[in-house]
Coordinates of C-alpha atoms and ligand atoms in Angstrom, one line a residue:
M20 CA 5.3 -8.9 0.1
K21 CA 5.0 -7.4 3.6
I22 CA 1.4 -6.6 4.0
S23 CA 0.0 -4.5 6.9
I24 CA -3.7 -4.5 7.6
I25 CA -5.1 -1.7 9.8
G26 CA -8.4 -2.8 11.5
A27 CA -8.9 -6.5 12.4
G28 CA -12.7 -6.6 11.8
Y29 CA -14.6 -8.6 9.2
V30 CA -12.7 -7.2 6.3
G31 CA -9.3 -6.9 7.9
L32 CA -9.2 -10.3 9.5
I33 CA -10.4 -12.2 6.5
S34 CA -8.1 -10.2 4.2
G35 CA -5.2 -10.8 6.5
A36 CA -5.8 -14.5 6.8
C37 CA -6.2 -14.9 3.0
F38 CA -3.1 -12.8 2.2
A39 CA -1.1 -15.0 4.6
K40 CA -2.5 -18.1 2.9
L41 CA -1.3 -16.6 -0.4
G42 CA 2.2 -16.5 1.0
H43 CA 2.6 -12.9 2.2
D44 CA 4.0 -11.7 5.6
V45 CA 1.0 -10.2 7.3
V46 CA 0.8 -7.9 10.3
L47 CA -2.7 -7.0 11.7
I48 CA -3.0 -3.8 13.6
D49 CA -6.0 -2.8 15.7
I50 CA -6.7 -0.5 18.6
D51 CA -8.6 -3.3 20.4
A52 CA -6.0 -5.3 22.2
D53 CA -8.6 -7.9 23.4
K54 CA -9.7 -8.6 19.9
L55 CA -6.1 -9.1 18.8
A56 CA -5.4 -11.4 21.7
T57 CA -8.3 -13.7 20.6
I58 CA -6.9 -13.7 17.1
A59 CA -3.3 -14.4 18.3
K60 CA -4.6 -17.3 20.5
K61 CA -7.0 -18.5 17.7
E62 CA -9.6 -18.9 20.4
D63 CA -13.0 -17.3 20.7
L64 CA -12.5 -15.3 17.5
P65 CA -14.2 -11.9 17.4
I66 CA -16.2 -12.8 14.3
H67 CA -17.7 -15.9 12.9
E68 CA -16.8 -16.8 9.2
E69 CA -16.9 -20.2 7.5
G70 CA -13.4 -21.7 7.5
L71 CA -11.7 -18.8 9.4
Q72 CA -10.7 -20.7 12.5
E73 CA -9.1 -23.4 10.3
L74 CA -7.3 -20.9 8.1
L75 CA -5.9 -19.0 11.1
E76 CA -4.6 -22.3 12.5
E77 CA -2.8 -23.0 9.2
V78 CA -1.2 -19.6 8.6
H79 CA 1.0 -17.2 10.6
I80 CA -0.1 -13.6 11.2
D81 CA 1.5 -11.1 13.5
T82 CA -0.9 -8.9 15.5
S83 CA -0.1 -5.6 17.3
T84 CA -1.6 -2.4 18.5
D85 CA 1.7 -0.7 17.6
Y86 CA 1.7 1.0 14.1
G87 CA 5.5 0.8 14.3
K88 CA 5.2 -2.8 13.3
T89 CA 4.0 -1.7 9.9
V90 CA 7.2 0.2 9.0
D91 CA 8.7 -1.1 5.7
S92 CA 5.5 -2.6 4.5
D93 CA 5.0 -3.0 0.7
V94 CA 1.3 -2.4 1.1
I95 CA -0.7 -1.0 4.1
F96 CA -4.5 -1.8 3.8
V97 CA -6.8 0.5 5.7
C98 CA -9.8 -1.6 6.9
V99 CA -11.1 0.4 9.8
G100 CA -14.8 0.8 10.3
T101 CA -16.7 3.7 8.7
T102 CA -20.4 4.2 9.5
A103 CA -22.9 6.6 8.2
D104 CA -25.9 8.2 10.0
E105 CA -29.4 8.2 8.6
N106 CA -28.6 11.2 6.4
G107 CA -25.5 9.5 5.0
N108 CA -23.0 11.6 6.9
I109 CA -20.0 9.5 7.2
F110 CA -18.5 8.9 10.6
S111 CA -14.8 8.9 9.6
E112 CA -13.0 9.3 12.9
H113 CA -11.4 5.8 12.7
L114 CA -10.2 6.5 9.2
I115 CA -8.8 9.9 10.2
N116 CA -7.0 8.3 13.2
A117 CA -5.6 5.5 11.1
A118 CA -4.4 7.9 8.4
N119 CA -2.7 10.0 11.0
D120 CA -0.9 7.0 12.5
I121 CA 0.1 5.8 9.0
A122 CA 1.6 9.2 8.3
G123 CA 3.8 8.6 11.3
V124 CA 4.9 5.3 9.8
L125 CA 5.5 6.9 6.4
K126 CA 8.0 9.3 8.0
K127 CA 10.1 6.3 9.0
Q128 CA 9.5 4.2 5.9
Q129 CA 12.7 3.4 4.0
K130 CA 11.1 1.8 0.9
Y131 CA 8.2 2.6 -1.4
C132 CA 4.9 1.6 0.1
V133 CA 1.3 1.7 -1.2
V134 CA -1.5 2.7 1.2
A135 CA -4.7 1.1 0.0
V136 CA -8.0 2.1 1.4
K137 CA -10.5 -0.7 1.7
S138 CA -12.8 1.0 4.1
T139 CA -15.9 2.3 2.4
V140 CA -15.6 6.0 1.8
G141 CA -17.8 8.6 0.1
P142 CA -17.1 9.8 -3.4
G143 CA -13.8 11.7 -3.5
M144 CA -12.8 11.0 0.1
T145 CA -9.6 9.2 -0.6
E146 CA -8.3 12.3 -2.3
S147 CA -9.9 15.0 -0.2
L148 CA -9.4 13.4 3.3
V149 CA -6.9 10.5 3.3
I150 CA -4.1 11.9 1.0
P151 CA -3.8 15.2 2.9
L152 CA -3.5 13.4 6.2
L153 CA -0.9 11.0 4.8
E154 CA 1.1 13.9 3.3
K155 CA 1.4 15.4 6.8
S156 CA 4.3 13.0 7.0
G157 CA 6.2 15.3 4.7
R158 CA 6.1 12.6 2.0
K159 CA 4.3 13.2 -1.3
A160 CA 1.6 10.9 -2.6
G161 CA 2.5 9.5 -6.1
K162 CA 6.2 10.2 -5.5
D163 CA 7.3 9.0 -2.1
F164 CA 4.5 6.7 -1.4
G165 CA 1.6 5.2 -3.4
I166 CA -2.1 5.4 -2.8
C167 CA -4.9 3.2 -4.0
M168 CA -8.6 2.7 -3.3
S169 CA -9.3 -1.0 -3.3
P170 CA -13.0 -1.5 -2.7
E171 CA -14.0 -4.6 -0.8
F172 CA -16.9 -6.7 -2.1
L173 CA -16.6 -9.3 0.7
Q174 CA -19.8 -11.3 1.2
E175 CA -20.0 -12.1 4.9
G176 CA -20.7 -15.7 5.7
R177 CA -18.6 -16.9 2.8
G178 CA -16.0 -14.2 2.9
I179 CA -12.9 -16.4 2.6
Y180 CA -14.3 -18.2 -0.4
H181 CA -15.1 -14.9 -2.1
F182 CA -11.7 -13.4 -1.2
M183 CA -10.0 -16.3 -2.9
N184 CA -12.5 -16.4 -5.8
P185 CA -13.4 -12.8 -6.4
S186 CA -15.7 -11.7 -9.2
R187 CA -13.3 -8.8 -10.0
I188 CA -10.5 -6.8 -8.5
I189 CA -11.1 -3.1 -8.8
I190 CA -8.0 -1.0 -8.3
G191 CA -8.5 2.7 -7.9
E192 CA -5.1 4.3 -8.4
Y193 CA -3.6 7.7 -7.8
D194 CA -0.8 6.9 -10.3
G195 CA 0.3 3.9 -12.3
R196 CA 3.1 2.8 -10.0
S197 CA 0.7 2.4 -7.1
G198 CA -1.8 0.4 -9.2
D199 CA 1.1 -1.8 -10.5
V200 CA 1.9 -2.9 -6.9
L201 CA -1.7 -3.8 -6.1
E202 CA -2.2 -5.6 -9.4
R203 CA 1.0 -7.7 -8.7
L204 CA -0.3 -8.5 -5.2
H205 CA -3.6 -9.8 -6.5
Q206 CA -2.3 -11.6 -9.6
S207 CA -2.5 -15.1 -8.2
L208 CA -6.2 -14.7 -7.7
K209 CA -7.1 -15.1 -11.3
A210 CA -9.9 -12.6 -11.5
P211 CA -10.5 -9.9 -14.0
V212 CA -8.7 -6.7 -12.9
M213 CA -10.0 -3.3 -13.6
R214 CA -7.9 -0.2 -13.0
A215 CA -9.5 3.1 -12.6
S216 CA -9.1 6.4 -10.8
L217 CA -9.6 6.6 -7.1
R218 CA -13.0 8.3 -7.4
T219 CA -14.2 5.8 -10.0
A220 CA -13.2 2.9 -7.7
E221 CA -15.1 4.5 -4.8
M222 CA -18.1 4.9 -7.0
I223 CA -18.0 1.3 -8.3
K224 CA -18.3 0.1 -4.7
L225 CA -21.2 2.4 -3.9
A226 CA -23.0 1.8 -7.2
S227 CA -22.6 -2.0 -7.0
N228 CA -24.2 -2.1 -3.6
A229 CA -26.9 0.4 -4.6
F230 CA -27.7 -1.8 -7.6
L231 CA -28.1 -4.9 -5.4
A232 CA -30.2 -2.9 -2.9
T233 CA -32.4 -1.7 -5.8
K234 CA -32.9 -5.2 -7.0
I235 CA -34.1 -6.3 -3.6
S236 CA -36.4 -3.4 -3.0
F237 CA -37.7 -3.9 -6.6
I238 CA -38.7 -7.5 -6.0
N239 CA -40.1 -6.6 -2.6
E240 CA -42.4 -4.1 -4.2
I241 CA -43.4 -6.7 -6.8
G242 CA -43.9 -9.1 -3.8
N243 CA -46.2 -6.6 -2.0
I244 CA -48.3 -6.2 -5.1
C245 CA -48.4 -10.0 -5.8
K246 CA -49.5 -10.7 -2.2
K247 CA -52.5 -8.4 -2.7
L248 CA -53.3 -10.1 -6.0
G249 CA -52.8 -13.7 -4.7
I250 CA -49.9 -14.4 -7.0
D251 CA -46.8 -16.3 -5.9
T252 CA -43.9 -13.8 -6.0
Y253 CA -41.4 -16.6 -6.0
E254 CA -42.9 -18.1 -9.1
V255 CA -42.8 -14.7 -10.7
A256 CA -39.2 -14.2 -9.7
R257 CA -38.3 -17.6 -11.1
G258 CA -39.8 -16.7 -14.4
M259 CA -38.1 -13.4 -14.4
G260 CA -34.7 -14.8 -13.5
L261 CA -34.7 -17.1 -16.5
D262 CA -34.0 -14.0 -18.6
E263 CA -30.3 -13.8 -18.5
R264 CA -30.4 -10.0 -18.7
I265 CA -32.2 -10.1 -15.3
G266 CA -30.6 -13.1 -13.7
N267 CA -32.0 -15.0 -10.7
K268 CA -29.8 -13.6 -7.9
F269 CA -31.1 -11.1 -5.4
L270 CA -34.7 -11.8 -6.4
N271 CA -35.9 -13.3 -3.1
A272 CA -38.7 -11.1 -1.9
G273 CA -38.9 -10.7 1.9
I274 CA -38.2 -8.3 4.6
G275 CA -35.4 -6.4 2.9
F276 CA -31.7 -6.0 3.2
G277 CA -29.5 -5.2 6.2
G278 CA -25.9 -5.7 7.1
S279 CA -23.0 -3.3 7.3
C280 CA -22.8 -2.4 3.6
L281 CA -26.0 -2.2 1.6
P282 CA -28.0 0.2 3.8
K283 CA -24.9 2.3 4.6
D284 CA -23.5 2.5 1.1
L285 CA -27.0 3.6 -0.2
R286 CA -27.1 6.4 2.4
I287 CA -23.6 7.5 1.5
L288 CA -24.4 7.6 -2.2
I289 CA -27.6 9.5 -1.6
S290 CA -25.9 12.0 0.5
G291 CA -23.0 12.3 -1.9
A292 CA -25.4 12.9 -4.8
R293 CA -27.3 15.6 -2.8
E294 CA -24.0 17.4 -2.1
T295 CA -23.7 17.9 -5.9
G296 CA -27.3 19.4 -6.0
Y297 CA -28.7 16.2 -7.5
Q298 CA -31.8 14.6 -5.9
P299 CA -31.4 10.8 -6.3
E300 CA -35.2 9.9 -6.2
L301 CA -34.8 6.2 -7.2
L302 CA -32.2 5.5 -4.5
R303 CA -34.2 7.4 -1.9
E304 CA -37.2 5.2 -2.6
V305 CA -35.1 2.0 -2.5
S306 CA -34.0 3.0 1.0
N307 CA -37.5 4.1 2.1
L308 CA -39.1 0.9 0.7
N309 CA -36.5 -1.2 2.6
E310 CA -37.2 0.5 5.9
N311 CA -41.0 0.0 5.5
Q312 CA -40.5 -3.6 4.4
A313 CA -38.8 -4.5 7.7
L314 CA -42.0 -3.7 9.6
K315 CA -44.3 -5.8 7.4
P316 CA -44.1 -8.9 9.8
V317 CA -45.4 -6.8 12.7
E318 CA -48.2 -5.4 10.6
L319 CA -49.2 -8.9 9.5
L320 CA -49.0 -10.3 13.0
K321 CA -51.4 -7.6 14.3
K322 CA -54.1 -9.1 12.1
H323 CA -53.8 -12.4 14.0
I324 CA -53.0 -11.5 17.6
K325 CA -53.1 -8.6 20.0
L326 CA -49.4 -7.7 20.7
Q327 CA -49.9 -6.0 24.1
G328 CA -49.0 -8.7 26.6
A329 CA -48.3 -11.4 24.0
T330 CA -45.1 -13.3 23.8
V331 CA -43.6 -13.2 20.3
G332 CA -40.7 -15.4 19.3
I333 CA -38.1 -14.3 16.7
L334 CA -36.2 -17.0 14.7
G335 CA -33.1 -15.4 13.2
L336 CA -31.2 -12.2 14.2
A337 CA -28.2 -12.1 11.9
F338 CA -28.7 -10.0 8.9
K339 CA -28.1 -13.1 6.8
P340 CA -27.3 -16.8 7.4
G341 CA -23.6 -17.8 8.0
T342 CA -22.6 -14.8 10.0
D343 CA -23.0 -13.4 13.6
D344 CA -23.2 -9.9 12.2
I345 CA -26.4 -8.0 13.3
R346 CA -25.4 -4.5 11.9
D347 CA -28.6 -3.0 10.4
S348 CA -30.3 -6.4 10.7
R349 CA -34.0 -6.2 10.1
A350 CA -34.4 -8.1 13.4
I351 CA -33.5 -5.0 15.3
K352 CA -36.4 -3.0 13.8
V353 CA -38.8 -5.9 14.3
A354 CA -37.8 -6.5 17.9
E355 CA -38.0 -2.8 18.7
A356 CA -41.5 -2.5 17.1
L357 CA -42.8 -5.5 19.0
L358 CA -41.5 -4.2 22.3
A359 CA -43.0 -0.8 21.6
E360 CA -46.4 -2.5 21.1
G361 CA -46.0 -4.1 24.5
A362 CA -45.1 -7.6 23.5
M363 CA -42.5 -9.8 25.3
V364 CA -39.9 -10.9 22.7
K365 CA -38.0 -14.2 22.8
V366 CA -35.2 -14.6 20.3
Y367 CA -33.1 -17.4 18.9
D368 CA -30.2 -17.4 16.4
P369 CA -27.5 -20.0 16.0
L370 CA -24.7 -17.4 16.1
A371 CA -25.9 -13.8 16.6
V372 CA -27.6 -13.8 20.0
A373 CA -24.7 -12.4 21.9
N374 CA -24.2 -9.5 19.5
F375 CA -28.0 -8.9 19.3
I376 CA -28.6 -8.4 23.1
K377 CA -25.8 -5.8 23.2
T378 CA -27.9 -3.7 20.8
C379 CA -31.3 -4.8 22.0
P380 CA -31.0 -5.8 25.7
Q381 CA -34.8 -6.0 26.4
V382 CA -35.3 -9.2 24.4
L383 CA -35.0 -12.7 26.0
P384 CA -32.6 -15.2 24.6
A385 CA -34.2 -18.6 24.3
S386 CA -33.9 -22.0 22.7
K387 CA -35.6 -22.8 19.3
E388 CA -38.2 -24.8 21.2
E389 CA -38.9 -22.0 23.6
V390 CA -39.3 -19.5 20.7
L391 CA -41.7 -21.9 19.0
D392 CA -43.7 -22.0 22.2
S393 CA -44.5 -18.3 22.0
D394 CA -48.0 -17.0 21.1
A395 CA -46.6 -16.3 17.6
V396 CA -43.3 -16.7 15.7
I397 CA -41.6 -14.4 13.2
I398 CA -38.9 -15.8 10.9
L399 CA -36.3 -13.2 10.0
T400 CA -33.1 -15.1 8.8
E401 CA -33.1 -18.0 6.4
W402 CA -30.9 -20.3 8.5
E403 CA -31.0 -23.9 7.2
E404 CA -31.9 -25.3 10.6
F405 CA -35.2 -23.4 10.5
M406 CA -36.2 -25.5 7.5
E407 CA -36.5 -28.5 9.8
L408 CA -38.5 -27.2 12.7
D409 CA -42.0 -28.4 13.6
Y410 CA -44.3 -25.5 13.0
R411 CA -47.5 -27.4 13.4
G412 CA -50.1 -25.7 15.5
K413 CA -48.2 -22.4 15.5
I414 CA -48.9 -18.9 14.2
V415 CA -46.0 -18.0 11.9
I416 CA -45.2 -14.8 10.0
D417 CA -42.4 -15.7 7.5
G418 CA -40.0 -13.0 6.3
R419 CA -37.7 -15.4 4.4
R420 CA -39.8 -18.0 2.7
I421 CA -39.1 -21.1 4.8
E422 CA -41.3 -23.7 3.0
K423 CA -41.6 -26.0 6.1
A424 CA -43.2 -23.2 8.0
R425 CA -46.3 -23.4 5.8
E426 CA -47.5 -26.3 8.0
A427 CA -48.2 -23.8 10.7
R428 CA -51.9 -23.4 11.9
I429 CA -51.7 -19.8 10.7
Y430 CA -49.0 -19.0 8.1
E431 CA -48.4 -15.7 6.3
G432 CA -45.4 -14.8 4.2
V433 CA -44.6 -11.1 3.9
C434 CA -44.8 -11.0 0.1
W435 CA -46.6 -14.3 -0.6
Ligands
LIG530 P1 -15.4 -3.8 11.8 O1 -16.1 -2.8 12.6 O2 -15.7 -5.3 11.9 O3 -13.8 -3.7 12.0 C1 -13.1 -2.5 12.0 C2 -11.9 -2.6 12.9 O4 -11.2 -1.4 12.9 C3 -12.3 -2.9 14.4 O5 -11.7 -4.0 14.9 C4 -11.7 -1.6 15.1 O6 -11.3 -1.9 16.4 C5 -10.6 -1.2 14.2 N1 -10.2 0.1 14.3 C6 -10.9 1.3 14.5 N2 -10.1 2.3 14.5 C7 -8.8 1.9 14.3 C8 -7.6 2.5 14.2 N3 -7.4 3.9 14.3 N4 -6.5 1.8 14.0 C9 -6.6 0.4 13.9 N5 -7.7 -0.2 14.0 C10 -8.8 0.5 14.2 O7 -15.7 -3.3 10.3 P2 -15.7 -4.2 8.9 O8 -17.0 -4.8 8.7 O9 -14.4 -5.0 8.8 O10 -15.6 -3.0 7.8 C11 -14.4 -2.3 7.6 C12 -14.6 -1.3 6.5 O11 -14.8 -2.1 5.3 C13 -15.9 -0.4 6.6 O12 -15.6 0.8 6.0 C14 -16.9 -1.2 5.8 O13 -17.9 -0.3 5.3 C15 -16.1 -1.8 4.7 N6 -16.6 -3.0 4.1 C16 -17.1 -4.0 4.9 C17 -17.7 -5.1 4.4 C18 -18.3 -6.2 5.2 O14 -18.8 -7.2 4.7 N7 -18.1 -6.2 6.5 C19 -17.6 -5.3 3.0 C20 -17.1 -4.3 2.2 C21 -16.6 -3.1 2.8

């Protein structure tokens, strides 16, 4: 099939590379010509993902800033960024621009084409926002073109693996013909396919991430209690996880969740619920707990040193290992809190320093050794290389349970 992907970010670039590997003709459209140039050259890629460089060298993908290149696609995936403010109000300007430009394409389209929204949207937005914009083309959804909502469950760091081995394919469809095209496109992936309405698919995405977020905030709350009682949270989680109804995933207590999805999807869901007049108390607490949890390392450190004038080293800036993504990373909150207390902050991360200093320019990039030489060290991402450092003689606050760090002179885990 001819597949066009609008937005060459984490989702778009990984999806494009994987669809090309599956044998489709892929064109990647973005408004950022510099980003596309690095992708076309296969050098200095805009994102870091395991296996992406190798995959791009193996496949062929066209890149362009010109939406005209998408004419006569079988499927156009919309993968532009959507963000949400603290109240869950979605910033949908990119989505609106993309839908307007796709409407221009639909006018010229000779064959049936399905527009599939992969960008995260609030409940009902594919119908209330995207379809009316596409229909400005004079073409009718469900008749002249198809429309689907194809929620993305990509797990950054191992995005390519998860794209090729998905847990499920959720196809939100406006009509059966649209869903048939998307189901055919994914059939070689051998994953359970569930077809649903557009709104249901949107909600499956939001609810899935809200559930994972809830599990993390839950175990963090248990962890906070266990720490006060002198009980090892990780032992408790191990015992809980042996119950297959609970499972052992997402039970690592620590400083909470970040990234471009969990915090945002939770906020979008909370705001969507409130618009209906329902107050989602549980989800609100999950979010509040997460925000407070991020500041635990700073609270704990204050017990051991005076932050004013101290040098504090941060090990780990990415929101999780395996990625250079720092969106909503807990490290941002921790660094800002340390700076506000008058500390100097040195940072190290194997991939994410360049992204981090764009957001938080007051910190000082440093080597691992320089970070370890600080007055105290805070560990915020569970990179494997942190499991081999020499922490002897140091003061360490551990947000991610790095066992080796226990050899420090003073060691505190956030929930243990
Ligand atoms: P991103 O910011 O990495 O990439 C978005 C890309 O869209 C950027 O390259 C940007 O230049 C481009 N863009 C913006 N406006 C455009 C336009 N009008 N036309 C063409 N390109 C345009 O974002 P991402 O992480 O890839 O996420 C994309 C969407 O997928 C978001 O809605 C996000 O919530 C959702 N999502 C992301 C993940 C993830 O793990 N990153 C997982 C599931 C869902």
